[in-house]
Short mmCIF file of C-alpha atoms and ligand atoms in Angstrom, two decimals:
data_model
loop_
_atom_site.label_atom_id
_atom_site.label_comp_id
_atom_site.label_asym_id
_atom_site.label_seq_id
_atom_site.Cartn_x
_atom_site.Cartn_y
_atom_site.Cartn_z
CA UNK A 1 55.41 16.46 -66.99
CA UNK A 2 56.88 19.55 -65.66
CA UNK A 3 54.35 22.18 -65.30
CA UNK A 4 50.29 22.12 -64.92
CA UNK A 5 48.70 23.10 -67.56
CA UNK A 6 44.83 24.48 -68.21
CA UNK A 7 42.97 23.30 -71.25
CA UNK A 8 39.95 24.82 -72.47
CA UNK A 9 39.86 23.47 -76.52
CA UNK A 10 38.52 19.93 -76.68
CA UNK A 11 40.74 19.94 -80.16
CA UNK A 12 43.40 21.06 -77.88
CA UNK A 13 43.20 18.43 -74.93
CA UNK A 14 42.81 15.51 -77.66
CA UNK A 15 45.59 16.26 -79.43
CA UNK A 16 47.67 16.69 -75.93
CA UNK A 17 46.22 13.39 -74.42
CA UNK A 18 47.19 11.81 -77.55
CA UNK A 19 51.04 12.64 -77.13
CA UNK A 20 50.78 12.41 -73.28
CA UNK A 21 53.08 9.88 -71.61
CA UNK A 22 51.21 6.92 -69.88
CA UNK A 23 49.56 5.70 -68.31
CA UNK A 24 47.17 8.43 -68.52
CA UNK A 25 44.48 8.52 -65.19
CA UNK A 26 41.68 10.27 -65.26
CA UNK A 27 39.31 12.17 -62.75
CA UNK A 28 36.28 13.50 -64.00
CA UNK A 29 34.68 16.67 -61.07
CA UNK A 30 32.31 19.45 -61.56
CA UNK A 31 34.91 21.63 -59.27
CA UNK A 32 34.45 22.71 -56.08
CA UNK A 33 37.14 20.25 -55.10
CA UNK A 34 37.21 19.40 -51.15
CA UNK A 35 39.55 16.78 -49.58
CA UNK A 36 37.84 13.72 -51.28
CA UNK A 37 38.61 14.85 -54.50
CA UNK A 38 42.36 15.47 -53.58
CA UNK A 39 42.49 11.69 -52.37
CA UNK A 40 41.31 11.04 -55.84
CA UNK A 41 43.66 12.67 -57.18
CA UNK A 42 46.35 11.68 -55.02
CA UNK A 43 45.44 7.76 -56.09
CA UNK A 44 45.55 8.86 -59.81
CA UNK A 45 49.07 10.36 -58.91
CA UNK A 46 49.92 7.08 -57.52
CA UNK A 47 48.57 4.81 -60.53
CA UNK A 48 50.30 7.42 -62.80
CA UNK A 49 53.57 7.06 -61.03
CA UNK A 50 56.18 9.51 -62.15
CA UNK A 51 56.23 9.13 -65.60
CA UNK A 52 52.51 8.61 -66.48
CA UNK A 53 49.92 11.83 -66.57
CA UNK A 54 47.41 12.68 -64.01
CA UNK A 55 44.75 14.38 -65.85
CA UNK A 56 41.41 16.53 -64.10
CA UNK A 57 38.61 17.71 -65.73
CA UNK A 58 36.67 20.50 -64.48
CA UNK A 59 33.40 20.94 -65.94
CA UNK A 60 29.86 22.17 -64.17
CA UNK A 61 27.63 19.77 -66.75
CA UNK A 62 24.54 21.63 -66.81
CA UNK A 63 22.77 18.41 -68.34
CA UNK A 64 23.33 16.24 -65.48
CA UNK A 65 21.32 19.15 -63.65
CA UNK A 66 17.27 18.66 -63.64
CA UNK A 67 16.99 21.89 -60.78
CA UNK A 68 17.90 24.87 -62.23
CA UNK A 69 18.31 26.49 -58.99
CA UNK A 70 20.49 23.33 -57.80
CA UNK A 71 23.07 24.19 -60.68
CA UNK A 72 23.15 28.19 -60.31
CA UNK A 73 24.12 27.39 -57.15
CA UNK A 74 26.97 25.45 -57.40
CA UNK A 75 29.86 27.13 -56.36
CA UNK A 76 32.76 27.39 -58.97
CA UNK A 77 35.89 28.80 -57.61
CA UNK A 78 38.18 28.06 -59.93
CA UNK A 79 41.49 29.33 -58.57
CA UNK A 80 41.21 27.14 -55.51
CA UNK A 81 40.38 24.42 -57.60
CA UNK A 82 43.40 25.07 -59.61
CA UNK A 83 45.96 25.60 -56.42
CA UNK A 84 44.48 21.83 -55.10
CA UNK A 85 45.02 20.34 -58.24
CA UNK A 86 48.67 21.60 -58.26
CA UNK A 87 49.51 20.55 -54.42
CA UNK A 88 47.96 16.75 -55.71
CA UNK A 89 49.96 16.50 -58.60
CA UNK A 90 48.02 16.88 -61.85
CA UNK A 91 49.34 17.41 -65.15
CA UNK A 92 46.19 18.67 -67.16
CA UNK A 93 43.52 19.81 -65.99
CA UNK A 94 40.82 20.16 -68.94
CA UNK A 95 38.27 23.06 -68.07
CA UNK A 96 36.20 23.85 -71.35
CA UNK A 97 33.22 26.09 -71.21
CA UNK A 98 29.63 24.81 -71.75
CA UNK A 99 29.49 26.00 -75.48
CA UNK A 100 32.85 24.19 -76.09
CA UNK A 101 31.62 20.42 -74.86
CA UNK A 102 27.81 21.15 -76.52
CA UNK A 103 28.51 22.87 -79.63
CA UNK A 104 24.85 24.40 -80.51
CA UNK A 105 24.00 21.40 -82.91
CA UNK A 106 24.69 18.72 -80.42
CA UNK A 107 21.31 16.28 -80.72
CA UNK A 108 22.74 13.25 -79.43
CA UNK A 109 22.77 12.13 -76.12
CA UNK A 110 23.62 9.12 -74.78
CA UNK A 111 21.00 7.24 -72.37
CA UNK A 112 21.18 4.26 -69.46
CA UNK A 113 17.69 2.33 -69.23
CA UNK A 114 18.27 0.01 -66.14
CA UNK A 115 20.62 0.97 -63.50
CA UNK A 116 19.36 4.29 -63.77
CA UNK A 117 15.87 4.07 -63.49
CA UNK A 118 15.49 3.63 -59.27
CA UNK A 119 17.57 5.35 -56.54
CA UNK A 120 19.33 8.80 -57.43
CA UNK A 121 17.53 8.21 -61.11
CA UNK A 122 13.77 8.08 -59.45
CA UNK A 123 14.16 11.46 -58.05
CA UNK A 124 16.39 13.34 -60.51
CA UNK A 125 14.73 12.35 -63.87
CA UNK A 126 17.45 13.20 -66.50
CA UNK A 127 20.26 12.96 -64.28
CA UNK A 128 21.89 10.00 -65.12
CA UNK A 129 21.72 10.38 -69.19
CA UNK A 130 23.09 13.96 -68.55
CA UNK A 131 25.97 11.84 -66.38
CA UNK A 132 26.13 9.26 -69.28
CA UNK A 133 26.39 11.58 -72.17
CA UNK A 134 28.96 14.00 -70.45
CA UNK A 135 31.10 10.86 -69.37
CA UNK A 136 30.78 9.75 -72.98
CA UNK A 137 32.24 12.87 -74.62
CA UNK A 138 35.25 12.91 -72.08
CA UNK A 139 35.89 9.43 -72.29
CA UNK A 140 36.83 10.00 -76.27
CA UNK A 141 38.42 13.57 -74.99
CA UNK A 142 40.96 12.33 -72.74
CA UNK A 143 41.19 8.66 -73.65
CA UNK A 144 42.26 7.86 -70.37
CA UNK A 145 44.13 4.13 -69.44
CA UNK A 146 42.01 4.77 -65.92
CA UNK A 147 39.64 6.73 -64.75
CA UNK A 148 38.67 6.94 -61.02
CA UNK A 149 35.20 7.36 -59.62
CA UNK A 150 34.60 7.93 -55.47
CA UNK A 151 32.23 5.07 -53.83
CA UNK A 152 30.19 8.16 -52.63
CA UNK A 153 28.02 8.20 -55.33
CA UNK A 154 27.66 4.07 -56.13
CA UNK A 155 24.78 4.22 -58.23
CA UNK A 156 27.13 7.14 -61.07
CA UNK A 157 30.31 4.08 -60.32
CA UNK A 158 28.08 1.15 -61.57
CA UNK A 159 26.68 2.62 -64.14
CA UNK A 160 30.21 4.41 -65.24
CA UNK A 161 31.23 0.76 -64.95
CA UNK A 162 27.99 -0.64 -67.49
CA UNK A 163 29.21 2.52 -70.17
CA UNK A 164 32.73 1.44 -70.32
CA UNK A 165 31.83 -2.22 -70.45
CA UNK A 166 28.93 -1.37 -72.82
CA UNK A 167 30.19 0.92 -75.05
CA UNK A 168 33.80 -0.91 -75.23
CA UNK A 169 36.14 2.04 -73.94
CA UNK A 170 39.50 0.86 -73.51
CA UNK A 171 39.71 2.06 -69.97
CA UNK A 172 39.43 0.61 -66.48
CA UNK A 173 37.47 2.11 -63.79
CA UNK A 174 38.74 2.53 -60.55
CA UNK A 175 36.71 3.22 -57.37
CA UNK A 176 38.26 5.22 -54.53
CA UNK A 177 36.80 4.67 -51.04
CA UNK A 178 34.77 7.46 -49.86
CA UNK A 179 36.62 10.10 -47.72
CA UNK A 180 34.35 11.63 -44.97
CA UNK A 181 35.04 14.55 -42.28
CA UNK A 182 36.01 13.43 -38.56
CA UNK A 183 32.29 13.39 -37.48
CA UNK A 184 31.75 10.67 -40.08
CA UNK A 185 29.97 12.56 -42.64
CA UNK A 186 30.73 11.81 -46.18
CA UNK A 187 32.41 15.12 -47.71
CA UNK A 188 31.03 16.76 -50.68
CA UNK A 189 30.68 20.01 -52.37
CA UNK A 190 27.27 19.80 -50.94
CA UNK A 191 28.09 19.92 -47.50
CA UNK A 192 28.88 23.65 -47.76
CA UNK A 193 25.20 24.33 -48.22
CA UNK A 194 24.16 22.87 -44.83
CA UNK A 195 22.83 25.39 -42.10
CA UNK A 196 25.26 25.20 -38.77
CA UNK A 197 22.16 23.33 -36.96
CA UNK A 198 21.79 20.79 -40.57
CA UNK A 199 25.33 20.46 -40.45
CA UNK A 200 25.71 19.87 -36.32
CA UNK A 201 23.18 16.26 -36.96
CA UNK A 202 24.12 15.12 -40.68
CA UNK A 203 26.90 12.90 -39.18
CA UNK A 204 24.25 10.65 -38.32
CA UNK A 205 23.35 9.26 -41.33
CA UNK A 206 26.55 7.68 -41.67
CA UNK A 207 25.72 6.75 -38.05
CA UNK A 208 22.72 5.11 -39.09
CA UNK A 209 24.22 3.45 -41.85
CA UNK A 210 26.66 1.84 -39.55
CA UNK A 211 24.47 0.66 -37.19
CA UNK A 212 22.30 -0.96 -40.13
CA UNK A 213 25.99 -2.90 -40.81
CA UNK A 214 26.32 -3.65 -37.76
CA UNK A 215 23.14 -5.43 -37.19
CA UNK A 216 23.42 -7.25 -40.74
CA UNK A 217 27.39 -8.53 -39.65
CA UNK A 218 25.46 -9.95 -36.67
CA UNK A 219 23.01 -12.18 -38.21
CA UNK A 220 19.50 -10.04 -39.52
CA UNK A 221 19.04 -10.98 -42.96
CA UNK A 222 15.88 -9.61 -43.61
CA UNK A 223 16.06 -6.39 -45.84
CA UNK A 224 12.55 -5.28 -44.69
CA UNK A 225 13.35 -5.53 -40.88
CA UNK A 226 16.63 -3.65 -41.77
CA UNK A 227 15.17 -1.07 -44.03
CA UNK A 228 12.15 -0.22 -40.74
CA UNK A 229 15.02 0.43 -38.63
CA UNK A 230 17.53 2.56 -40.85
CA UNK A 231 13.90 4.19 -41.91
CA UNK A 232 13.52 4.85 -38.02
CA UNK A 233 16.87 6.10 -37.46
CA UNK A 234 16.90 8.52 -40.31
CA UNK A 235 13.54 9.98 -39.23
CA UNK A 236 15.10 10.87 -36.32
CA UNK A 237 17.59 13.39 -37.31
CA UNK A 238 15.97 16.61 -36.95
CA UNK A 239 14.71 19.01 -40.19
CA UNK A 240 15.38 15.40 -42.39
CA UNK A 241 13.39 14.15 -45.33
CA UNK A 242 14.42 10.58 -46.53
CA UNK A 243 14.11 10.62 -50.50
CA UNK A 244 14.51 7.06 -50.61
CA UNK A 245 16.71 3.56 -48.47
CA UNK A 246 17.28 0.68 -50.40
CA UNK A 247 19.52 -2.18 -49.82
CA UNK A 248 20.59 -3.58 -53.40
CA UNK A 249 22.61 -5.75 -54.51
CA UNK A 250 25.77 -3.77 -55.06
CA UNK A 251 26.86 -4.87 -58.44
CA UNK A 252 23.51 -4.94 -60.04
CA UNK A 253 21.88 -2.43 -58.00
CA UNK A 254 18.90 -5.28 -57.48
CA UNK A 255 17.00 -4.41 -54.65
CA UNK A 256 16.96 -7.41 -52.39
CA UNK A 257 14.61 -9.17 -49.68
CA UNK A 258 17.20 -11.32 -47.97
CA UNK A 259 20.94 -10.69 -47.27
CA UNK A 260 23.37 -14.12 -48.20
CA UNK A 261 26.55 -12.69 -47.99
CA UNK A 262 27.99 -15.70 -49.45
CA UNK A 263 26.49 -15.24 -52.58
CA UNK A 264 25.41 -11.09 -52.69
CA UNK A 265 27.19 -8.57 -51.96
CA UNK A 266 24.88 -6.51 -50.33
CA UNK A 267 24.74 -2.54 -49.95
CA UNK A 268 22.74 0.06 -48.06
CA UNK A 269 21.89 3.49 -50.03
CA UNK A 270 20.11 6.36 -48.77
CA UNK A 271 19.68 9.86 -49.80
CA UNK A 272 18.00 12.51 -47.38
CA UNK A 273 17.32 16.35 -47.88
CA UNK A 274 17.98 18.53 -45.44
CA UNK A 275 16.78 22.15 -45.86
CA UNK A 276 17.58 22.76 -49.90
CA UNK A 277 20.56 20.33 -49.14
CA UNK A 278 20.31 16.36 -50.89
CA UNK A 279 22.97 14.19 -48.87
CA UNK A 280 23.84 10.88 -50.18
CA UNK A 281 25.26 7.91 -48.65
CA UNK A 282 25.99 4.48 -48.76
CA UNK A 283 27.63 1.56 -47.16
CA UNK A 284 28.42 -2.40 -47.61
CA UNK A 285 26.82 -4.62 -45.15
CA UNK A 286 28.07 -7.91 -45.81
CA UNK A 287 31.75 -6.61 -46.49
CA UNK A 288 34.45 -6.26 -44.05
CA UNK A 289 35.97 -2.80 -43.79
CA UNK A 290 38.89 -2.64 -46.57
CA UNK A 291 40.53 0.91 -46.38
CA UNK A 292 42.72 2.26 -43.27
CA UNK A 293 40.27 5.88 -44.10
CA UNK A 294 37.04 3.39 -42.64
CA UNK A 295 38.36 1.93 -39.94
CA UNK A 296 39.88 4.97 -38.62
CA UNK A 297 36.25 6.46 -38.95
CA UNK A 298 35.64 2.98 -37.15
CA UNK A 299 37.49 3.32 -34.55
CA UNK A 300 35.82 7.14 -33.69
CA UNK A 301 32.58 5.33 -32.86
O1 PAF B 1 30.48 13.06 -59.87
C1 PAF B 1 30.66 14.08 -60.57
O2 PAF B 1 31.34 15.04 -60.18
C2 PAF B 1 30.00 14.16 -61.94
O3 PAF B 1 28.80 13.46 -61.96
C3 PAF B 1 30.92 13.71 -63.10
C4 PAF B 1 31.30 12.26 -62.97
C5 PAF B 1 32.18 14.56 -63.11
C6 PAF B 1 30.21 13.90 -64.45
O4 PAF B 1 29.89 15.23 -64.66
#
């Protein structure tokens, strides 16, 4: 395609994906795009190749918001969104308005009953149907070949994973490392929110991940031994609340009591608020490193 263009119609961006050369990628945001997002992007651009289409939606779903507050304020600057989108490569970027994706009749919604029910789920009742539903709609939008989903949030990838599978959308999901600032802090739109003292000790959640990792790739195998100390290390950071540290299997989201890496692949989640700020994180413990972006954050430490 030659020039970007801006959608707003859903009648519009069907009829356009339908005619659009392929393969078509996908990558769903809420705006605000940082540097993660234009890695995204970037990979989409890559599976794409020249002749496919890269296409970005930009939507601020207020029903995968259960804090008011949390989704007022959310920045949207849209022109900076728009000027990333064009230095990544996109072809379409589909940006309708709320009244546009929930028409005032709308009285389905679409709803996840396992993978959804612990983790991010526990503490943001609603979330993950308002995630569901939204992904649902854009799904039969865009009709993507691909879409791609950052290993930031692993709990919204699995479960994006279960909706394809269950509901039988002829698209693959792709997950995209996730990208995180030199300090080691995983980037997201949130991040902006962080006092200068928050945002000075946040890096060490990722630290404490990685220490968890490293004391699982050196023999513990008990998740309740590993979960005291991540528990400890988190409690440490100054002006942090943990919301919840699991280690689950990372396919079923399982919580687990022992690590076998032979047979599990095993992850470490966490989510921690700090001020009116809800950081999440997560890493694989039983994995080797398998981007160049991790082991350069590696090699920092
Ligand atoms: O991760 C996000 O930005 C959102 O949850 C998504 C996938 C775009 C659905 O609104």
């Amino acid at each position: 395609m030659v020039s970007m263009k801006v959608i707003e119609q859903v009648s519009l961006m069907q009829s356009i994906c339908n005619d659009a050369l392929r393969p078509l990628v996908f990558v769903p945001t809420m705006g605000a795009l940082h540097e993660g997002h234009a890695s995204l992007i970037s990979h989409a651009r890559e599976l794409a190749g020249t002749s496919g289409t890269v296409a970005v939606s930009i939507f601020l779903n207020p029903k995968q918001f259960n804090i008011a507050k949390d989704l007022e304020w959310y920045p949207r600057p849209f022109e900076a969104d728009k000027a990333l989108c064009q230095r990544t490569g996109v072809d379409l970027i589909f940006h309708p308005s709320v009244e546009e994706m929930y028409p005032c009749d709308t009285s389905i919604h679409v709803e996840e009953n396992q993978l959804s029910q612990h983790l991010c789920g526990a503490s943001r009742p609603g979330h993950f149907s308002g995630v569901v539903t939204v992904l649902t709609k854009l799904f039969n939008i865009v009709t993507p070949d691909r879409v791609l989903f950052g290993e930031k949030d692993w709990q919204q990838l699995v479960i994006a994973r279960r909706l394809v599978w269950n509901l039988n959308f002829p698209t693959e999901v792709i997950s995209h490392p996730t990208v995180r600032e030199e300090d080691g802090l995983a980037m997201s739109s949130r991040n902006a929110r962080l006092s200068l003292q928050d945002r000075s000790v946040a890096s060490k959640i990722y630290e404490a991940l990685r220490k968890t990792r490293t004391r699982t790739l050196e023999g513990e195998s008990n998740v309740s031994a590993l979960l005291e100390s991540t528990r400890g290390d988190l409690e440490s950071i100054p002006n942090s609340i943990i919301d919840y540290i699991e280690i689950v299997d990372e396919q079923t989201l399982q919580p687990l009591k022992k690590i076998i890496p032979s047979t599990t692949p095993a992850r470490l989640l966490v989510a921690v608020k700090m001020g009116e700020t809800r950081l999440i994180d997560n890493i694989g413990l039983t994995r080797m490193f398998h981007t160049d972006r991790d082991e350069k954050v590696a090699k920092l430490k």
